[in-house]
């Protein structure tokens, strides 16, 4: 209460000097505050400071009394550390399996789910950081591998790859010549 009374007295004294015929001297007893980068007049700041102090004291009392500590698992679940909350490793995969209809093997679904989740996270990270997505990289000989897998008569991959690359280069150069001649 004394601080509030002295603040009003200082404010009245400084405003009364505005009507004085003498030149005003700057004073160091200003009631203006800067809170989070904003300029606040003295009398407006006093209730704000009081409210902030009260809130801080209430929060500290709650932490000191232990009321803000995490509660344990209701119903006696397994212990998952200090907080008592346990979440299974594959909980997200189980929820997705149920949402997809729950048909088939969960283990096969889980493998595919983890692969797709990893792919999605890598794609988002690549977009966020502006880097290439390594999961989208295509191997140099991917087309040759697909053609080798489709050809039932091929047995030696190295020989097939060499022949495939020569034929692919010839086809590409013939197409370029045809395009350029038009």
mmCIF file of C-alpha atoms in Angstrom, residues 4-143:
data_model
loop_
_atom_site.group_PDB
_atom_site.id
_atom_site.type_symbol
_atom_site.label_atom_id
_atom_site.label_comp_id
_atom_site.label_asym_id
_atom_site.label_seq_id
_atom_site.Cartn_x
_atom_site.Cartn_y
_atom_site.Cartn_z
ATOM 1 C CA UNK A 4 1.010 2.539 -4.318
ATOM 2 C CA UNK A 5 0.625 5.744 -2.298
ATOM 3 C CA UNK A 6 4.150 6.903 -3.080
ATOM 4 C CA UNK A 7 3.604 6.096 -6.774
ATOM 5 C CA UNK A 8 0.499 8.331 -6.846
ATOM 6 C CA UNK A 9 2.396 11.098 -5.047
ATOM 7 C CA UNK A 10 5.236 10.936 -7.585
ATOM 8 C CA UNK A 11 2.793 10.978 -10.475
ATOM 9 C CA UNK A 12 0.937 14.005 -9.088
ATOM 10 C CA UNK A 13 4.192 15.841 -8.420
ATOM 11 C CA UNK A 14 5.468 15.222 -11.943
ATOM 12 C CA UNK A 15 2.176 16.276 -13.565
ATOM 13 C CA UNK A 16 1.946 19.434 -11.432
ATOM 14 C CA UNK A 17 5.346 20.495 -12.740
ATOM 15 C CA UNK A 18 3.834 20.689 -16.232
ATOM 16 C CA UNK A 19 1.974 23.871 -15.219
ATOM 17 C CA UNK A 20 4.999 25.423 -13.545
ATOM 18 C CA UNK A 21 6.530 28.492 -15.260
ATOM 19 C CA UNK A 22 9.981 27.016 -14.640
ATOM 20 C CA UNK A 23 11.606 24.727 -17.183
ATOM 21 C CA UNK A 24 11.139 21.049 -16.371
ATOM 22 C CA UNK A 25 14.129 19.015 -15.346
ATOM 23 C CA UNK A 26 14.253 15.345 -16.287
ATOM 24 C CA UNK A 27 13.748 13.143 -13.256
ATOM 25 C CA UNK A 28 15.003 9.671 -12.587
ATOM 26 C CA UNK A 29 11.908 8.619 -10.606
ATOM 27 C CA UNK A 30 9.798 7.620 -13.599
ATOM 28 C CA UNK A 31 6.928 5.185 -13.142
ATOM 29 C CA UNK A 32 7.052 3.956 -16.731
ATOM 30 C CA UNK A 33 7.988 0.319 -17.351
ATOM 31 C CA UNK A 34 8.933 -1.801 -20.306
ATOM 32 C CA UNK A 35 7.379 -5.263 -20.112
ATOM 33 C CA UNK A 36 8.213 -7.697 -22.930
ATOM 34 C CA UNK A 37 9.249 -4.849 -25.197
ATOM 35 C CA UNK A 38 6.101 -2.775 -24.626
ATOM 36 C CA UNK A 39 6.055 0.589 -22.897
ATOM 37 C CA UNK A 40 3.512 0.711 -20.055
ATOM 38 C CA UNK A 41 2.559 3.774 -18.049
ATOM 39 C CA UNK A 42 3.366 3.652 -14.324
ATOM 40 C CA UNK A 43 -0.094 3.380 -12.789
ATOM 41 C CA UNK A 44 -1.248 0.849 -15.343
ATOM 42 C CA UNK A 45 1.766 -1.357 -14.596
ATOM 43 C CA UNK A 46 1.223 -1.627 -10.846
ATOM 44 C CA UNK A 47 -1.836 -3.920 -10.951
ATOM 45 C CA UNK A 48 -0.171 -5.930 -13.700
ATOM 46 C CA UNK A 49 2.948 -6.441 -11.624
ATOM 47 C CA UNK A 50 0.819 -7.447 -8.638
ATOM 48 C CA UNK A 51 -1.138 -9.978 -10.699
ATOM 49 C CA UNK A 52 2.021 -11.443 -12.208
ATOM 50 C CA UNK A 53 3.578 -11.796 -8.762
ATOM 51 C CA UNK A 54 0.466 -13.519 -7.392
ATOM 52 C CA UNK A 55 0.323 -15.951 -10.318
ATOM 53 C CA UNK A 56 4.008 -16.788 -9.935
ATOM 54 C CA UNK A 57 3.591 -17.423 -6.215
ATOM 55 C CA UNK A 58 0.566 -19.673 -6.816
ATOM 56 C CA UNK A 59 2.447 -21.691 -9.436
ATOM 57 C CA UNK A 60 5.456 -22.104 -7.157
ATOM 58 C CA UNK A 61 3.176 -23.248 -4.331
ATOM 59 C CA UNK A 62 1.580 -25.882 -6.604
ATOM 60 C CA UNK A 63 4.986 -27.245 -7.637
ATOM 61 C CA UNK A 64 6.218 -27.236 -4.033
ATOM 62 C CA UNK A 65 3.136 -29.133 -2.811
ATOM 63 C CA UNK A 66 3.560 -31.831 -5.481
ATOM 64 C CA UNK A 67 0.198 -31.120 -7.106
ATOM 65 C CA UNK A 68 1.878 -30.658 -10.518
ATOM 66 C CA UNK A 69 3.535 -34.123 -10.531
ATOM 67 C CA UNK A 70 2.338 -36.672 -13.094
ATOM 68 C CA UNK A 71 -0.250 -39.119 -11.876
ATOM 69 C CA UNK A 72 0.273 -42.871 -12.240
ATOM 70 C CA UNK A 73 -1.552 -45.242 -14.570
ATOM 71 C CA UNK A 74 -5.157 -45.703 -13.526
ATOM 72 C CA UNK A 75 -6.077 -49.365 -13.223
ATOM 73 C CA UNK A 76 -2.615 -50.726 -12.442
ATOM 74 C CA UNK A 77 -0.913 -50.842 -15.851
ATOM 75 C CA UNK A 78 2.718 -51.708 -16.327
ATOM 76 C CA UNK A 79 5.285 -49.280 -15.053
ATOM 77 C CA UNK A 80 6.868 -47.188 -17.780
ATOM 78 C CA UNK A 81 9.454 -45.295 -15.801
ATOM 79 C CA UNK A 82 9.220 -42.460 -13.303
ATOM 80 C CA UNK A 83 5.858 -41.147 -14.513
ATOM 81 C CA UNK A 84 4.129 -44.538 -14.416
ATOM 82 C CA UNK A 85 2.743 -44.088 -17.954
ATOM 83 C CA UNK A 86 3.480 -46.885 -20.428
ATOM 84 C CA UNK A 87 2.889 -46.803 -24.188
ATOM 85 C CA UNK A 88 3.638 -49.859 -26.302
ATOM 86 C CA UNK A 89 6.325 -49.482 -28.969
ATOM 87 C CA UNK A 90 3.953 -50.419 -31.780
ATOM 88 C CA UNK A 91 0.889 -48.530 -30.516
ATOM 89 C CA UNK A 92 0.725 -46.289 -33.597
ATOM 90 C CA UNK A 93 0.967 -49.308 -35.909
ATOM 91 C CA UNK A 94 -1.810 -51.084 -33.965
ATOM 92 C CA UNK A 95 -4.086 -48.039 -34.271
ATOM 93 C CA UNK A 96 -3.393 -47.810 -38.012
ATOM 94 C CA UNK A 97 -4.024 -51.568 -38.373
ATOM 95 C CA UNK A 98 -7.422 -51.221 -36.673
ATOM 96 C CA UNK A 99 -8.266 -48.151 -38.775
ATOM 97 C CA UNK A 100 -7.399 -50.080 -41.954
ATOM 98 C CA UNK A 101 -9.884 -52.791 -41.053
ATOM 99 C CA UNK A 102 -7.614 -55.181 -39.156
ATOM 100 C CA UNK A 103 -7.486 -57.756 -41.974
ATOM 101 C CA UNK A 104 -4.437 -59.935 -42.529
ATOM 102 C CA UNK A 105 -1.300 -60.324 -40.463
ATOM 103 C CA UNK A 106 -0.441 -57.524 -38.048
ATOM 104 C CA UNK A 107 3.287 -58.308 -38.333
ATOM 105 C CA UNK A 108 3.253 -57.839 -42.123
ATOM 106 C CA UNK A 109 1.213 -54.651 -41.730
ATOM 107 C CA UNK A 110 3.644 -53.359 -39.085
ATOM 108 C CA UNK A 111 6.671 -53.835 -41.377
ATOM 109 C CA UNK A 112 4.945 -51.933 -44.189
ATOM 110 C CA UNK A 113 3.675 -49.245 -41.766
ATOM 111 C CA UNK A 114 7.165 -48.622 -40.361
ATOM 112 C CA UNK A 115 8.627 -48.409 -43.878
ATOM 113 C CA UNK A 116 5.975 -45.930 -45.043
ATOM 114 C CA UNK A 117 6.282 -43.873 -41.834
ATOM 115 C CA UNK A 118 10.065 -43.668 -42.236
ATOM 116 C CA UNK A 119 9.646 -42.690 -45.879
ATOM 117 C CA UNK A 120 7.128 -39.964 -44.973
ATOM 118 C CA UNK A 121 9.371 -38.570 -42.200
ATOM 119 C CA UNK A 122 12.399 -38.537 -44.526
ATOM 120 C CA UNK A 123 10.391 -36.744 -47.214
ATOM 121 C CA UNK A 124 9.169 -34.117 -44.750
ATOM 122 C CA UNK A 125 12.679 -33.588 -43.366
ATOM 123 C CA UNK A 126 14.092 -33.241 -46.878
ATOM 124 C CA UNK A 127 11.455 -30.648 -47.712
ATOM 125 C CA UNK A 128 11.988 -28.756 -44.444
ATOM 126 C CA UNK A 129 15.790 -28.671 -44.695
ATOM 127 C CA UNK A 130 15.985 -28.335 -48.488
ATOM 128 C CA UNK A 131 18.025 -31.502 -48.953
ATOM 129 C CA UNK A 132 17.506 -34.399 -51.311
ATOM 130 C CA UNK A 133 15.442 -37.338 -50.137
ATOM 131 C CA UNK A 134 17.757 -40.366 -50.047
ATOM 132 C CA UNK A 135 14.767 -42.708 -49.998
ATOM 133 C CA UNK A 136 13.687 -41.361 -53.386
ATOM 134 C CA UNK A 137 17.082 -41.911 -54.987
ATOM 135 C CA UNK A 138 16.975 -44.333 -57.918
ATOM 136 C CA UNK A 139 19.952 -46.604 -58.436
ATOM 137 C CA UNK A 140 21.847 -46.158 -61.695
ATOM 138 C CA UNK A 141 21.061 -49.668 -62.928
ATOM 139 C CA UNK A 142 17.446 -49.826 -61.735
ATOM 140 C CA UNK A 143 16.053 -50.070 -65.270
#
